[in-house]
XYZ file of N, CA and C in Angstrom:
348
model
N -115.602 -152.040 100.484
C -114.604 -151.019 100.626
C -114.748 -150.271 99.249
N -114.582 -149.091 99.211
C -114.627 -148.251 98.109
C -113.331 -148.480 97.180
N -113.471 -148.279 95.948
C -112.350 -148.193 95.038
C -111.515 -147.184 95.510
N -111.728 -146.037 95.819
C -110.854 -144.867 96.499
C -110.054 -145.268 97.369
N -110.645 -146.100 98.316
C -109.756 -146.561 99.702
C -108.804 -147.475 98.998
N -109.010 -148.252 97.980
C -108.036 -149.188 97.578
C -106.855 -148.540 96.816
N -106.925 -147.514 96.257
C -106.107 -146.544 95.795
C -105.246 -146.053 96.888
N -105.708 -145.726 97.921
C -104.846 -145.090 99.016
C -104.211 -146.235 99.558
N -104.774 -147.347 99.934
C -104.119 -148.382 100.698
C -102.857 -148.688 99.872
N -103.111 -148.793 98.389
C -102.066 -149.488 97.755
C -101.150 -148.243 97.140
N -101.285 -147.091 97.607
C -100.234 -146.116 96.869
C -100.521 -146.055 95.372
N -101.756 -146.242 94.861
C -101.918 -146.451 93.567
C -102.268 -145.240 93.034
N -102.009 -145.437 91.499
C -102.321 -144.275 90.537
C -103.352 -144.686 89.628
N -104.595 -143.915 89.548
C -105.680 -144.178 88.709
C -105.329 -143.846 87.376
N -105.491 -144.982 86.616
C -105.209 -144.625 84.925
C -106.136 -144.204 84.402
N -107.591 -144.934 84.698
C -108.813 -144.596 83.934
C -109.916 -144.934 84.972
N -111.041 -144.226 84.844
C -112.279 -144.601 85.534
C -112.421 -143.844 86.955
N -111.721 -142.516 86.827
C -111.935 -141.763 88.142
C -113.191 -141.523 88.576
N -114.241 -141.360 87.642
C -115.558 -141.341 87.887
C -116.157 -142.401 88.758
N -115.673 -143.350 88.772
C -116.126 -144.599 89.530
C -115.431 -145.054 90.702
N -114.843 -144.147 91.309
C -114.028 -144.325 92.511
C -114.919 -144.551 93.838
N -116.148 -144.038 93.663
C -117.102 -144.420 94.741
C -117.675 -145.896 94.766
N -117.506 -146.430 93.868
C -117.785 -147.984 93.824
C -117.615 -148.905 94.942
N -118.276 -149.500 95.366
C -118.281 -150.469 96.399
C -117.673 -152.039 95.805
N -116.600 -152.140 96.424
C -115.791 -153.589 96.091
C -116.014 -154.410 97.243
N -116.475 -155.755 97.175
C -116.890 -156.459 98.118
C -115.811 -157.664 98.316
N -114.893 -157.947 97.431
C -114.179 -159.235 97.311
C -112.818 -158.754 96.520
N -111.785 -159.562 96.746
C -110.421 -159.441 95.874
C -110.084 -160.727 95.338
N -109.384 -160.723 94.269
C -108.861 -161.648 93.383
C -107.451 -161.217 93.036
N -106.397 -162.218 93.376
C -105.147 -161.924 93.117
C -104.485 -162.923 92.146
N -104.277 -162.744 91.015
C -103.900 -163.787 89.832
C -103.352 -163.275 88.405
N -102.253 -163.939 88.240
C -101.937 -163.746 86.683
C -102.250 -164.626 85.787
N -103.260 -165.528 86.160
C -103.615 -166.656 85.431
C -105.277 -166.498 85.259
N -105.593 -166.151 84.145
C -106.923 -165.546 83.975
C -108.001 -166.826 84.093
N -107.523 -167.986 83.880
C -108.372 -169.428 84.158
C -108.597 -169.298 85.548
N -107.823 -168.951 86.696
C -108.073 -168.991 87.886
C -109.219 -167.859 88.196
N -108.974 -166.687 87.639
C -110.023 -165.643 87.649
C -111.392 -166.173 87.318
N -111.427 -166.975 86.232
C -112.683 -167.365 85.966
C -113.427 -168.277 86.762
N -112.646 -168.810 87.571
C -113.081 -169.845 88.711
C -113.617 -169.068 89.801
N -113.253 -167.509 90.011
C -113.654 -166.943 90.994
C -115.070 -166.710 91.108
N -115.557 -166.627 92.446
C -117.127 -166.121 92.699
C -117.390 -164.997 91.908
N -118.418 -164.831 91.469
C -118.907 -163.634 90.609
C -119.663 -162.612 91.629
N -118.921 -161.481 92.060
C -119.124 -160.767 92.966
C -118.649 -159.417 92.544
N -119.102 -158.102 93.341
C -118.249 -156.920 92.876
C -116.889 -157.166 93.550
N -115.979 -157.124 92.661
C -114.517 -157.459 92.986
C -113.487 -156.786 92.225
N -112.285 -156.596 92.759
C -111.169 -156.015 92.413
C -110.337 -157.255 91.928
N -109.825 -157.177 90.906
C -108.713 -158.106 90.440
C -107.414 -157.346 90.649
N -106.370 -158.216 91.107
C -104.927 -157.837 91.146
C -104.144 -158.671 90.186
N -103.369 -158.196 89.330
C -102.625 -158.619 88.477
C -101.324 -158.288 87.954
N -100.403 -159.072 87.664
C -99.164 -158.311 86.963
C -99.257 -158.625 85.374
N -100.324 -159.454 84.816
C -100.579 -159.750 83.606
C -101.077 -158.235 82.919
N -100.402 -158.214 81.783
C -100.746 -156.773 81.161
C -101.284 -157.030 79.619
N -102.273 -157.536 79.363
C -102.739 -157.891 78.016
C -104.350 -157.602 77.827
N -104.930 -157.315 76.879
C -106.398 -156.958 76.690
C -107.255 -158.150 77.193
N -106.868 -159.199 77.454
C -107.605 -160.495 77.850
C -107.882 -160.202 79.469
N -107.128 -159.411 80.120
C -107.298 -159.274 81.541
C -108.672 -158.449 81.671
N -108.908 -157.115 80.738
C -109.966 -156.436 80.806
C -111.195 -157.275 80.443
N -111.034 -158.164 79.460
C -112.172 -158.911 79.041
C -112.691 -159.899 79.922
N -111.601 -160.481 80.655
C -111.954 -161.299 81.804
C -112.574 -160.825 82.837
N -112.058 -159.600 83.404
C -112.692 -158.728 84.361
C -114.188 -158.421 84.085
N -114.423 -157.912 82.725
C -115.670 -157.875 82.255
C -116.823 -158.941 82.446
N -116.213 -160.116 82.033
C -117.136 -161.235 82.139
C -117.510 -161.767 83.446
N -116.489 -161.385 84.305
C -116.740 -161.558 86.002
C -117.393 -160.590 86.713
N -117.898 -159.325 85.792
C -118.382 -158.270 86.529
C -117.526 -157.659 87.677
N -116.198 -157.599 87.116
C -115.338 -156.895 88.367
C -115.213 -155.351 88.127
N -115.348 -154.677 89.173
C -115.392 -153.234 88.976
C -113.851 -152.574 88.832
N -112.971 -153.167 88.960
C -111.825 -152.557 89.042
C -110.673 -153.746 89.035
N -109.285 -153.073 88.173
C -108.184 -154.004 87.975
C -107.092 -153.033 88.618
N -106.315 -153.936 89.138
C -105.015 -153.335 89.776
C -103.755 -153.945 89.261
N -103.051 -153.136 88.545
C -101.795 -153.878 88.162
C -100.671 -153.531 89.091
N -100.081 -154.768 89.542
C -99.203 -154.717 90.425
C -97.592 -154.459 89.874
N -96.622 -154.507 90.772
C -95.245 -154.607 90.383
C -94.765 -153.304 89.212
N -95.503 -152.436 89.243
C -95.309 -151.063 88.327
C -95.772 -151.430 87.012
N -96.690 -152.449 86.799
C -96.895 -152.634 85.464
C -97.896 -151.703 84.896
N -97.790 -151.286 83.679
C -98.720 -150.176 83.019
C -99.316 -150.740 81.829
N -100.750 -150.669 81.838
C -101.387 -151.190 80.597
C -101.101 -150.261 79.217
N -101.440 -150.699 78.132
C -101.136 -149.883 76.906
C -102.533 -149.356 76.700
N -102.231 -148.430 75.557
C -103.501 -147.643 75.100
C -104.669 -148.333 74.759
N -104.401 -149.423 74.247
C -105.451 -150.393 73.662
C -106.183 -150.809 74.986
N -105.508 -151.336 75.945
C -106.229 -151.745 77.333
C -106.890 -150.582 77.879
N -106.265 -149.729 78.007
C -107.059 -148.358 78.735
C -108.366 -148.106 77.857
N -108.506 -148.204 76.649
C -109.711 -147.703 76.007
C -110.578 -148.878 76.310
N -110.052 -150.134 76.110
C -111.070 -151.229 76.433
C -111.619 -151.142 77.904
N -111.191 -150.768 78.816
C -111.480 -150.500 80.174
C -112.420 -149.443 80.282
N -112.083 -148.501 79.641
C -112.954 -147.288 79.610
C -114.289 -147.476 78.871
N -114.327 -148.090 77.739
C -115.294 -148.652 77.144
C -116.309 -149.578 77.877
N -115.725 -150.388 79.007
C -116.509 -151.169 79.738
C -116.741 -150.785 81.143
N -116.306 -149.262 81.358
C -116.376 -148.709 82.598
C -115.773 -149.300 83.809
N -114.708 -149.860 83.475
C -113.684 -150.558 84.505
C -112.647 -149.807 85.029
N -112.522 -149.578 86.391
C -111.246 -148.637 86.944
C -110.000 -149.553 86.761
N -109.040 -148.821 86.214
C -107.814 -149.241 86.132
C -106.733 -148.480 87.032
N -106.115 -149.219 87.896
C -105.176 -148.563 88.969
C -103.854 -149.322 88.748
N -102.526 -148.755 89.097
C -101.417 -149.263 89.039
C -100.701 -148.872 90.183
N -100.138 -149.886 90.762
C -99.078 -149.832 91.884
C -97.782 -150.445 91.815
N -96.930 -149.860 92.574
C -95.491 -150.492 92.516
C -95.264 -151.664 93.508
N -96.274 -151.756 94.250
C -96.126 -152.957 95.166
C -96.338 -154.223 94.514
N -95.609 -155.387 95.031
C -95.722 -156.722 94.568
C -97.043 -157.087 94.890
N -97.500 -158.304 94.356
C -98.940 -158.992 94.394
C -99.062 -159.187 95.828
N -98.023 -159.936 96.408
C -98.098 -160.396 97.956
C -98.292 -159.194 98.817
N -97.716 -158.130 98.668
C -98.156 -156.903 99.597
C -99.158 -156.204 99.368
N -99.606 -156.222 97.894
C -100.934 -155.529 97.907
C -102.058 -156.234 98.311
N -101.979 -157.721 98.084
C -103.082 -158.412 98.724
C -103.093 -158.425 100.394
N -102.036 -158.418 100.667
C -101.587 -158.169 102.346
C -102.424 -157.276 102.897
N -101.885 -155.976 102.148
C -102.572 -154.672 102.580
C -103.955 -154.690 102.470
N -104.672 -155.264 101.281
C -106.075 -155.007 101.276
C -106.558 -156.025 102.226
N -106.157 -157.307 102.465
C -106.572 -158.113 103.511
C -106.563 -157.397 104.920
N -105.527 -156.731 105.219
C -105.345 -156.117 106.592
C -106.457 -155.042 106.723
N -106.926 -154.460 105.707
C -107.950 -153.451 105.750
C -109.325 -153.858 105.656
N -109.480 -155.269 105.727
C -110.893 -155.717 105.723
C -111.329 -156.537 104.588
N -110.663 -156.234 103.220
C -111.083 -156.939 102.063
C -110.856 -158.428 102.007
N -111.641 -159.165 101.670
C -111.445 -160.624 101.592
C -111.477 -161.368 100.283
N -111.085 -162.597 100.165
C -111.055 -163.282 98.836
C -112.537 -163.881 98.515
N -112.732 -164.579 97.448
C -113.875 -164.911 97.077
C -114.578 -166.152 98.179
N -113.505 -166.804 98.748
C -114.221 -167.984 99.241
C -114.205 -167.866 100.874
N -113.838 -166.593 101.248
C -113.975 -166.111 102.582
C -115.228 -165.408 102.940
N -115.828 -165.632 104.169
C -117.055 -164.948 104.660
C -116.549 -163.590 105.242
């Protein structure tokens, strides 16, 4: 699934990384606990989270994630946006809750790390 499709499915707002919307995402991970994200299979993935701090971007970078979606209307601050821009990570915000966001992506064919 392309990042641009994720934006549409989640009624999202692209915060940064518009030039990378054609990237392909193979898996999704939804968590507010970065330790759980670190246990996630390393693949081209999107991270859905309500946690808004620079550690989220650093964790996504370590896991080679293409995109971060902030749920529940959360918005990253300037420092996080700059960090993501420096690392070529797309940031998206959606007003949807985590459960609804993950459900919409799942219904449209995106799966988690342990699913085939």
